Each structure stands twice: as structure tokens, then as C-alpha cells.
Amino acid sequence: GKVRAPTHIISTISDDRGEEPCYAGVAMSSIVEQGYGVGDVISLLWFKRSLPRYCTKFIEICVMLCADHGPCVSGAHNTIVTARAGKDLVSSLVSGLLTIGPRFGGAVDDAARYFKDAYDRGLTPYEFVESMKKKGIRVPGIGHRIKRGDNRDKRVELLQLFARTNFPSVKYMEYAVQVEAYTLSKANNLVLNVDGAIGTLFLDLLAGSGMFAKQEIDEIVEIGYLNGLFVLARSIGLIGHTFDQKRLKQPLYRHPWEDVLYTK
Ligand code: ACO
Ligand code: LMR
């Protein structure tokens, strides 16, 4: 019989060899004809399956709500400075993206990991938060520079409202709300932030949709797919900031001396 030479690459999400490209077996023409949205395309290319409409809508809401948060946050600031240094679109974009990490926008996966572990082990919010404190780890998904107990993050409220209305179960989200109640009793800035809301709600999406086996959920959480949502979303805003600076013909940025404490 035929002997297939071993390949150097294995790929399972898309195929461009036929008459038209396919995403996870779904042809481009179906994607267009059936009115698929960005959430459907993310489902196909990241999760290799079509997800129910409420799931793809949730993904789209995450992308829309995280697209931008003004010029002062780490990512936008880097992008603005880079664009003003005369760099091109891709350089300005990645300069902003490179700030996404454990403190800014990139705590979604760790929030999912730690909250899942704590909930699945049956830890009370007190036990969870205090065990993290003992380990010297800040709870991912908790805390914000400007949001407070009396000035909550609207994005978190909108995501929670959508999930409460549309998800079959929101057990991880409810756990996160209880954890937030405990952390807020310690300090007013320790709100559930948008990373924590997306991380825990995505656990509910994965567990409640009936579309993923337990082992697949564990793999998604372990590999860390969810920071990708923030990266993807914020790219929209960072590209916008690049165009904005170019349009405004902004000169090279130099930080004012007065705003630096020069000391020994
Ligand atoms: N868990 C436990 N305690 C915390 C947390 C947390 N997540 N965040 C702050 N604290 C406490 C700590 O006691 C901290 O004191 P320490 O510096 O001795 O550890 C104290 O609050 C004061 O914290 P600040 O450093 O003033 O908080 P800051 O405003 O600088 O930090 C930040 C904000 C970076 C978001 C922080 O809360 C944090 O690290 N959170 C976890 C990571 C996270 O979820 N990031 C995503 C934020 S949302 C986004 O970027 C879109
Ligand atoms: C964001 O989405 O960029 C923010 O939550 C971070 C911030 O400091 O406002």
C-alpha cells in the first residue's frame, strides 16, 4: 500500500486545500450564508466546534467590552508612545499588547485556574483568599486601580447580567461574587475585575454548555485560552489608538521631568 511520509506539521483547525477554505470543517460560504459572527469564528478556530448562540454572543460581548479602556491604561499608553515615536501600525500594536500580563488584562487564565480549583475543592471564600495570602499570591481577577466597591466595573455587571439571563448555570460566577464580598470586606479596591469576571464566567460557559467533556475543560484551563480573549479584544482599541495618534500628527512623546522623582 501507499506509505505516507511523516509530516513536519500537524494542523487541525483549518484547511485551505479545497475549493474554499474551511474553519473546523465549516466552509467559508456557510459561514457567510448562515450569518455566522466573530463569536462563531472564534468557536470554530479556538474550540474546534460550533457553540450555541448564547455562547458565541457571550464571546462577542467579551470582545466588545474589552476592546478599549481609554488612553491611560498600560497597553494604550505604550501604543500611543510607540506611534508618536513614528513607528508603524504593527510595532505600535505589539508594543501595547506586550503589557498584557498578570497585572493588566492577562489575569483571565489564572483567575479561571485558581477560582476553579478553589470551587472544585469546596473552599469557602475565606479559606480561598486566606490560603492565597499565605502563599503570597494576589488573587487573580480581584482588584483594580480605579474601580471600587462603590464604583463597580460596568463591564463586570453587564457580563454577569447576560450570564444570569442566558447561561444554564452560573455556579463559578456566584462563587466569584462571594469571594468578592469577602475581599471587599478587607479593602474597597478589591472588586471582582473584568479578568476575573470573564475567567469565572467562561468556566460556567464551558461546564454548562454541555459541549465540552471534563477533560477538555481541564485542558482549556491548563493551556490557557482565555487571555486570548483580552488580547484579541484590546487589539481593536490599540489599533484605534495608533490611527488616532497618526491622525492627530502627534510629536515624539517625552515624559516631563517634573513627573519623575530623581533621587538616590
Ligand atoms: N489579591 C489580594 N490582595 C490584593 C489584590 C489581590 N488581587 N490586589 C491588591 N491587593 C491588596 C494587597 O494587600 C496590596 O498590598 P501589597 O502591595 O502589599 O500586596 C494592596 O491591596 C494594595 O494593592 P495595590 O498595589 O495598591 O493595588 P494596585 O492598585 O496597584 O493593583 C492590580 C491593582 C494590579 C489590578 C492588583 O489588584 C492585582 O494584582 N490584581 C490581580 C491581578 C489582576 O486581576 N489583574 C487584572 C486587572 S483588570 C485589567 O487589567 C483589565
Ligand atoms: C482595562 O480594561 O484596561 C482596565 O480595566 C485597566 C485599568 O486600569 O483601567
CSV table of C-alpha atoms and ligand atoms in Angstrom, one decimal:
chain,number,residue,atom,x,y,z
A,1,GLY,CA,0.0,0.0,0.0
A,2,LYS,CA,0.9,3.7,0.0
A,3,VAL,CA,3.4,4.8,2.6
A,4,ARG,CA,2.8,8.4,3.9
A,5,ALA,CA,6.0,10.2,4.7
A,6,PRO,CA,5.8,11.7,8.2
A,7,THR,CA,4.9,15.4,8.1
A,8,HIS,CA,6.7,18.2,9.9
A,9,ILE,CA,3.5,20.0,10.8
A,10,ILE,CA,0.1,18.7,12.2
A,11,SER,CA,-2.8,21.1,12.0
A,12,THR,CA,-6.4,20.5,13.0
A,13,ILE,CA,-8.3,23.8,12.8
A,14,SER,CA,-8.4,25.0,9.2
A,15,ASP,CA,-7.8,23.8,5.7
A,16,ASP,CA,-7.3,25.8,2.5
A,17,ARG,CA,-6.7,23.0,0.1
A,18,GLY,CA,-10.2,22.7,-1.3
A,19,GLU,CA,-12.3,25.0,-3.5
A,20,GLU,CA,-12.8,27.2,-0.4
A,21,PRO,CA,-11.1,27.5,3.0
A,22,CYS,CA,-12.8,25.7,5.9
A,23,TYR,CA,-12.7,26.6,9.6
A,24,ALA,CA,-13.0,23.4,11.6
A,25,GLY,CA,-14.7,21.7,8.6
A,26,VAL,CA,-17.1,24.6,8.0
A,27,ALA,CA,-16.7,26.2,4.6
A,28,MET,CA,-16.4,29.9,4.1
A,29,SER,CA,-19.6,30.1,2.1
A,30,SER,CA,-21.6,28.5,5.0
A,31,ILE,CA,-20.0,31.0,7.4
A,32,VAL,CA,-21.2,33.9,5.2
A,33,GLU,CA,-24.6,32.4,4.1
A,34,GLN,CA,-25.6,31.3,7.6
A,35,GLY,CA,-24.7,34.7,9.1
A,36,TYR,CA,-22.0,33.5,11.4
A,37,GLY,CA,-20.4,36.2,13.6
A,38,VAL,CA,-17.0,36.7,15.1
A,39,GLY,CA,-18.0,34.6,18.1
A,40,ASP,CA,-18.8,31.6,15.8
A,41,VAL,CA,-15.4,32.0,14.1
A,42,ILE,CA,-13.6,32.1,17.4
A,43,SER,CA,-15.6,29.0,18.5
A,44,LEU,CA,-14.5,27.1,15.3
A,45,LEU,CA,-10.8,28.2,15.3
A,46,TRP,CA,-10.2,28.0,19.1
A,47,PHE,CA,-12.6,25.3,20.3
A,48,LYS,CA,-12.9,23.4,17.0
A,49,ARG,CA,-16.7,23.3,17.2
A,50,SER,CA,-19.8,25.4,16.7
A,51,LEU,CA,-21.2,26.6,20.1
A,52,PRO,CA,-24.8,27.6,20.9
A,53,ARG,CA,-25.8,31.2,20.1
A,54,TYR,CA,-25.7,32.3,23.7
A,55,CYS,CA,-22.1,31.2,24.0
A,56,THR,CA,-21.0,32.9,20.8
A,57,LYS,CA,-22.9,36.0,21.8
A,58,PHE,CA,-21.1,36.0,25.2
A,59,ILE,CA,-17.7,35.7,23.4
A,60,GLU,CA,-18.7,38.7,21.3
A,61,ILE,CA,-19.8,40.7,24.3
A,62,CYS,CA,-16.4,40.0,26.0
A,63,VAL,CA,-14.6,41.2,22.8
A,64,MET,CA,-16.7,44.4,22.6
A,65,LEU,CA,-16.5,45.3,26.3
A,66,CYS,CA,-12.7,44.7,26.4
A,67,ALA,CA,-11.9,46.5,23.1
A,68,ASP,CA,-10.7,49.6,24.9
A,69,HIS,CA,-10.5,51.3,28.3
A,70,GLY,CA,-9.2,54.8,27.4
A,71,PRO,CA,-5.7,56.2,26.8
A,72,CYS,CA,-4.3,55.9,30.3
A,73,VAL,CA,-4.1,52.2,30.8
A,74,SER,CA,-0.8,50.3,30.3
A,75,GLY,CA,-1.5,48.9,26.8
A,76,ALA,CA,-2.9,52.1,25.3
A,77,HIS,CA,-0.1,54.2,26.8
A,78,ASN,CA,2.6,52.0,25.3
A,79,THR,CA,0.9,52.1,21.9
A,80,ILE,CA,0.5,55.9,22.0
A,81,VAL,CA,4.1,56.4,22.9
A,82,THR,CA,5.2,54.0,20.1
A,83,ALA,CA,3.0,55.6,17.5
A,84,ARG,CA,4.3,59.0,18.5
A,85,ALA,CA,7.9,57.7,18.0
A,86,GLY,CA,6.9,57.3,14.4
A,87,LYS,CA,6.7,53.6,14.4
A,88,ASP,CA,4.3,51.6,12.1
A,89,LEU,CA,0.9,50.0,13.0
A,90,VAL,CA,2.2,46.6,13.9
A,91,SER,CA,5.0,47.9,16.1
A,92,SER,CA,2.6,50.3,17.9
A,93,LEU,CA,0.1,47.4,18.3
A,94,VAL,CA,2.5,44.9,19.7
A,95,SER,CA,4.1,47.4,22.0
A,96,GLY,CA,0.7,47.8,23.7
A,97,LEU,CA,0.0,44.1,23.6
A,98,LEU,CA,3.3,43.3,25.3
A,99,THR,CA,1.9,45.0,28.5
A,100,ILE,CA,-0.8,42.4,28.8
A,101,GLY,CA,0.1,40.1,31.6
A,102,PRO,CA,-0.6,39.1,35.2
A,103,ARG,CA,-1.4,42.7,36.4
A,104,PHE,CA,-3.1,44.0,33.3
A,105,GLY,CA,-5.6,42.1,31.2
A,106,GLY,CA,-3.7,38.9,31.3
A,107,ALA,CA,-5.1,37.5,34.6
A,108,VAL,CA,-8.1,35.8,32.9
A,109,ASP,CA,-6.5,32.3,32.7
A,110,ASP,CA,-5.1,32.4,36.2
A,111,ALA,CA,-8.4,33.6,37.5
A,112,ALA,CA,-10.1,30.6,35.9
A,113,ARG,CA,-7.4,28.3,37.3
A,114,TYR,CA,-7.4,29.5,40.9
A,115,PHE,CA,-11.2,30.0,41.2
A,116,LYS,CA,-11.9,26.6,39.6
A,117,ASP,CA,-9.5,24.9,41.9
A,118,ALA,CA,-10.9,26.6,44.9
A,119,TYR,CA,-14.6,26.0,44.0
A,120,ASP,CA,-14.0,22.3,43.0
A,121,ARG,CA,-12.2,21.7,46.2
A,122,GLY,CA,-15.1,23.2,48.1
A,123,LEU,CA,-13.1,26.0,49.7
A,124,THR,CA,-15.1,28.8,51.3
A,125,PRO,CA,-14.2,32.3,50.1
A,126,TYR,CA,-12.4,32.9,53.4
A,127,GLU,CA,-10.3,29.7,53.0
A,128,PHE,CA,-9.5,30.5,49.4
A,129,VAL,CA,-8.5,34.1,49.9
A,130,GLU,CA,-6.5,33.5,53.1
A,131,SER,CA,-4.7,30.5,51.5
A,132,MET,CA,-3.6,32.7,48.7
A,133,LYS,CA,-2.5,35.3,51.1
A,134,LYS,CA,-0.4,32.7,53.0
A,135,LYS,CA,1.2,31.7,49.7
A,136,GLY,CA,1.9,35.4,48.9
A,137,ILE,CA,-0.1,35.3,45.7
A,138,ARG,CA,-2.6,38.1,44.8
A,139,VAL,CA,-5.9,36.6,43.8
A,140,PRO,CA,-6.0,36.9,40.0
A,141,GLY,CA,-9.3,38.6,38.9
A,142,ILE,CA,-9.5,40.6,42.1
A,143,GLY,CA,-8.5,44.3,42.4
A,144,HIS,CA,-8.5,47.4,40.2
A,145,ARG,CA,-6.6,50.7,40.1
A,146,ILE,CA,-9.7,52.8,39.8
A,147,LYS,CA,-12.8,50.6,40.4
A,148,ARG,CA,-14.1,50.4,43.9
A,149,GLY,CA,-16.9,48.7,45.9
A,150,ASP,CA,-18.9,51.9,45.5
A,151,ASN,CA,-17.9,52.4,41.8
A,152,ARG,CA,-18.1,48.9,40.3
A,153,ASP,CA,-16.9,48.0,36.8
A,154,LYS,CA,-19.9,48.3,34.5
A,155,ARG,CA,-18.4,45.6,32.2
A,156,VAL,CA,-18.5,43.1,35.0
A,157,GLU,CA,-22.1,43.9,35.8
A,158,LEU,CA,-23.1,43.6,32.1
A,159,LEU,CA,-21.3,40.3,31.7
A,160,GLN,CA,-22.9,39.0,34.9
A,161,LEU,CA,-26.4,40.1,33.8
A,162,PHE,CA,-26.0,38.4,30.4
A,163,ALA,CA,-24.9,35.2,32.0
A,164,ARG,CA,-27.6,35.2,34.7
A,165,THR,CA,-30.2,35.6,31.9
A,166,ASN,CA,-28.8,33.2,29.4
A,167,PHE,CA,-26.5,30.6,31.0
A,168,PRO,CA,-28.0,27.3,32.3
A,169,SER,CA,-25.7,27.6,35.4
A,170,VAL,CA,-23.5,30.3,36.9
A,171,LYS,CA,-22.0,28.5,39.8
A,172,TYR,CA,-18.5,29.7,39.3
A,173,MET,CA,-19.7,33.3,38.8
A,174,GLU,CA,-21.7,33.1,42.0
A,175,TYR,CA,-18.6,31.8,43.8
A,176,ALA,CA,-16.6,34.7,42.5
A,177,VAL,CA,-19.3,37.1,43.7
A,178,GLN,CA,-19.0,35.5,47.2
A,179,VAL,CA,-15.2,35.8,47.0
A,180,GLU,CA,-15.6,39.5,46.0
A,181,ALA,CA,-17.9,40.1,49.0
A,182,TYR,CA,-15.1,38.8,51.3
A,183,THR,CA,-12.3,40.7,49.6
A,184,LEU,CA,-14.4,43.9,49.7
A,185,SER,CA,-14.8,43.4,53.4
A,186,LYS,CA,-11.0,43.7,53.6
A,187,ALA,CA,-10.4,46.6,51.2
A,188,ASN,CA,-12.6,48.8,49.0
A,189,ASN,CA,-10.4,48.3,45.8
A,190,LEU,CA,-10.6,44.5,45.9
A,191,VAL,CA,-13.5,44.2,43.4
A,192,LEU,CA,-14.0,41.4,41.0
A,193,ASN,CA,-12.4,42.9,37.9
A,194,VAL,CA,-13.2,42.2,34.2
A,195,ASP,CA,-10.4,39.5,34.0
A,196,GLY,CA,-12.0,37.7,37.0
A,197,ALA,CA,-15.5,38.0,35.6
A,198,ILE,CA,-14.5,36.6,32.2
A,199,GLY,CA,-12.4,33.8,33.7
A,200,THR,CA,-15.1,32.6,36.0
A,201,LEU,CA,-18.0,33.1,33.6
A,202,PHE,CA,-16.0,31.2,30.9
A,203,LEU,CA,-15.8,28.3,33.4
A,204,ASP,CA,-19.6,28.4,33.6
A,205,LEU,CA,-19.8,28.5,29.8
A,206,LEU,CA,-17.6,25.5,29.4
A,207,ALA,CA,-19.2,23.5,32.1
A,208,GLY,CA,-22.8,24.5,31.4
A,209,SER,CA,-23.0,24.3,27.7
A,210,GLY,CA,-22.7,20.5,27.6
A,211,MET,CA,-20.3,20.9,24.6
A,212,PHE,CA,-17.1,20.0,26.4
A,213,ALA,CA,-16.0,16.9,28.3
A,214,LYS,CA,-14.5,17.4,31.7
A,215,GLN,CA,-11.0,16.5,30.3
A,216,GLU,CA,-11.4,19.1,27.6
A,217,ILE,CA,-12.3,21.8,30.1
A,218,ASP,CA,-9.3,20.9,32.2
A,219,GLU,CA,-7.1,21.2,29.1
A,220,ILE,CA,-8.5,24.6,28.0
A,221,VAL,CA,-7.9,25.9,31.5
A,222,GLU,CA,-4.4,24.3,31.8
A,223,ILE,CA,-3.2,25.5,28.3
A,224,GLY,CA,-4.8,29.0,29.0
A,225,TYR,CA,-7.1,30.0,26.1
A,226,LEU,CA,-8.8,32.8,27.9
A,227,ASN,CA,-6.2,35.6,28.0
A,228,GLY,CA,-6.6,35.3,24.2
A,229,LEU,CA,-10.0,37.0,24.5
A,230,PHE,CA,-8.5,40.1,26.1
A,231,VAL,CA,-5.6,40.1,23.6
A,232,LEU,CA,-7.9,39.9,20.7
A,233,ALA,CA,-10.4,42.4,22.1
A,234,ARG,CA,-7.8,45.0,23.1
A,235,SER,CA,-6.1,44.8,19.7
A,236,ILE,CA,-9.1,46.6,18.4
A,237,GLY,CA,-8.6,49.6,20.7
A,238,LEU,CA,-4.8,49.6,20.3
A,239,ILE,CA,-5.2,49.8,16.5
A,240,GLY,CA,-7.6,52.7,17.1
A,241,HIS,CA,-5.1,54.5,19.3
A,242,THR,CA,-2.4,54.1,16.7
A,243,PHE,CA,-4.6,55.7,14.0
A,244,ASP,CA,-5.7,58.4,16.4
A,245,GLN,CA,-2.1,59.5,17.1
A,246,LYS,CA,-1.2,59.4,13.4
A,247,ARG,CA,-4.4,61.4,12.5
A,248,LEU,CA,-3.6,64.0,15.2
A,249,LYS,CA,0.0,64.1,13.9
A,250,GLN,CA,1.3,63.9,17.5
A,251,PRO,CA,5.0,64.6,18.0
A,252,LEU,CA,7.6,62.4,19.8
A,253,TYR,CA,6.5,61.8,23.3
A,254,ARG,CA,8.9,62.8,26.1
A,255,HIS,CA,7.9,62.4,29.7
A,256,PRO,CA,8.1,65.7,31.8
A,257,TRP,CA,11.0,65.9,34.2
A,258,GLU,CA,8.6,67.3,36.8
A,259,ASP,CA,6.8,64.0,36.9
A,260,VAL,CA,9.9,62.0,37.7
A,261,LEU,CA,11.3,61.8,41.2
A,262,TYR,CA,15.0,61.9,40.7
A,263,THR,CA,16.6,60.5,43.8
A,264,LYS,CA,19.5,58.5,45.1
B,1,ACO,N1,-5.5,39.8,45.9
B,1,ACO,C1,-5.2,40.1,47.2
B,1,ACO,N2,-4.8,41.2,47.7
B,1,ACO,C2,-4.7,42.2,46.8
B,1,ACO,C3,-5.0,42.1,45.4
B,1,ACO,C4,-5.4,40.8,45.0
B,1,ACO,N3,-5.7,40.5,43.7
B,1,ACO,N4,-4.8,43.2,44.8
B,1,ACO,C5,-4.4,44.1,45.7
B,1,ACO,N5,-4.4,43.5,46.9
B,1,ACO,C6,-4.1,44.1,48.2
B,1,ACO,C7,-2.7,43.8,48.6
B,1,ACO,O1,-2.7,43.8,50.0
B,1,ACO,C8,-1.9,45.1,48.2
B,1,ACO,O2,-0.8,45.2,49.0
B,1,ACO,P1,0.6,44.6,48.6
B,1,ACO,O3,1.1,45.5,47.6
B,1,ACO,O4,1.3,44.5,49.9
B,1,ACO,O5,0.4,43.2,48.0
B,1,ACO,C9,-3.0,46.2,48.4
B,1,ACO,O6,-4.2,45.5,48.1
B,1,ACO,C10,-2.8,47.4,47.6
B,1,ACO,O7,-2.7,47.0,46.3
B,1,ACO,P2,-2.1,48.0,45.2
B,1,ACO,O8,-0.8,47.5,44.9
B,1,ACO,O9,-2.3,49.4,45.6
B,1,ACO,O10,-3.1,47.7,44.1
B,1,ACO,P3,-2.9,48.2,42.7
B,1,ACO,O11,-4.0,49.2,42.5
B,1,ACO,O12,-1.6,48.6,42.4
B,1,ACO,O13,-3.2,46.9,41.9
B,1,ACO,C11,-4.0,45.3,40.5
B,1,ACO,C12,-4.2,46.7,41.0
B,1,ACO,C13,-2.6,45.2,39.8
B,1,ACO,C14,-5.1,45.0,39.5
B,1,ACO,C15,-4.0,44.3,41.6
B,1,ACO,O14,-5.2,44.4,42.3
B,1,ACO,C16,-3.7,42.9,41.2
B,1,ACO,O15,-2.6,42.5,41.1
B,1,ACO,N6,-4.8,42.1,40.9
B,1,ACO,C17,-4.6,40.7,40.5
B,1,ACO,C18,-4.3,40.7,39.0
B,1,ACO,C19,-5.5,41.1,38.1
B,1,ACO,O16,-6.6,40.6,38.3
B,1,ACO,N7,-5.2,41.9,37.1
B,1,ACO,C20,-6.3,42.3,36.2
B,1,ACO,C21,-6.8,43.7,36.5
B,1,ACO,S1,-8.2,44.1,35.4
B,1,ACO,C22,-7.5,44.5,33.9
B,1,ACO,O17,-6.3,44.7,33.8
B,1,ACO,C23,-8.3,44.7,32.7
B,2,LMR,C1,-8.6,47.9,31.3
B,2,LMR,O1,-9.5,47.3,30.8
B,2,LMR,O2,-7.7,48.3,30.6
B,2,LMR,C2,-8.7,48.4,32.7
B,2,LMR,O3,-9.5,47.6,33.5
B,2,LMR,C3,-7.4,48.6,33.4
B,2,LMR,C4,-7.5,50.0,34.1
B,2,LMR,O4,-6.5,50.2,34.8
B,2,LMR,O5,-8.4,50.7,33.9
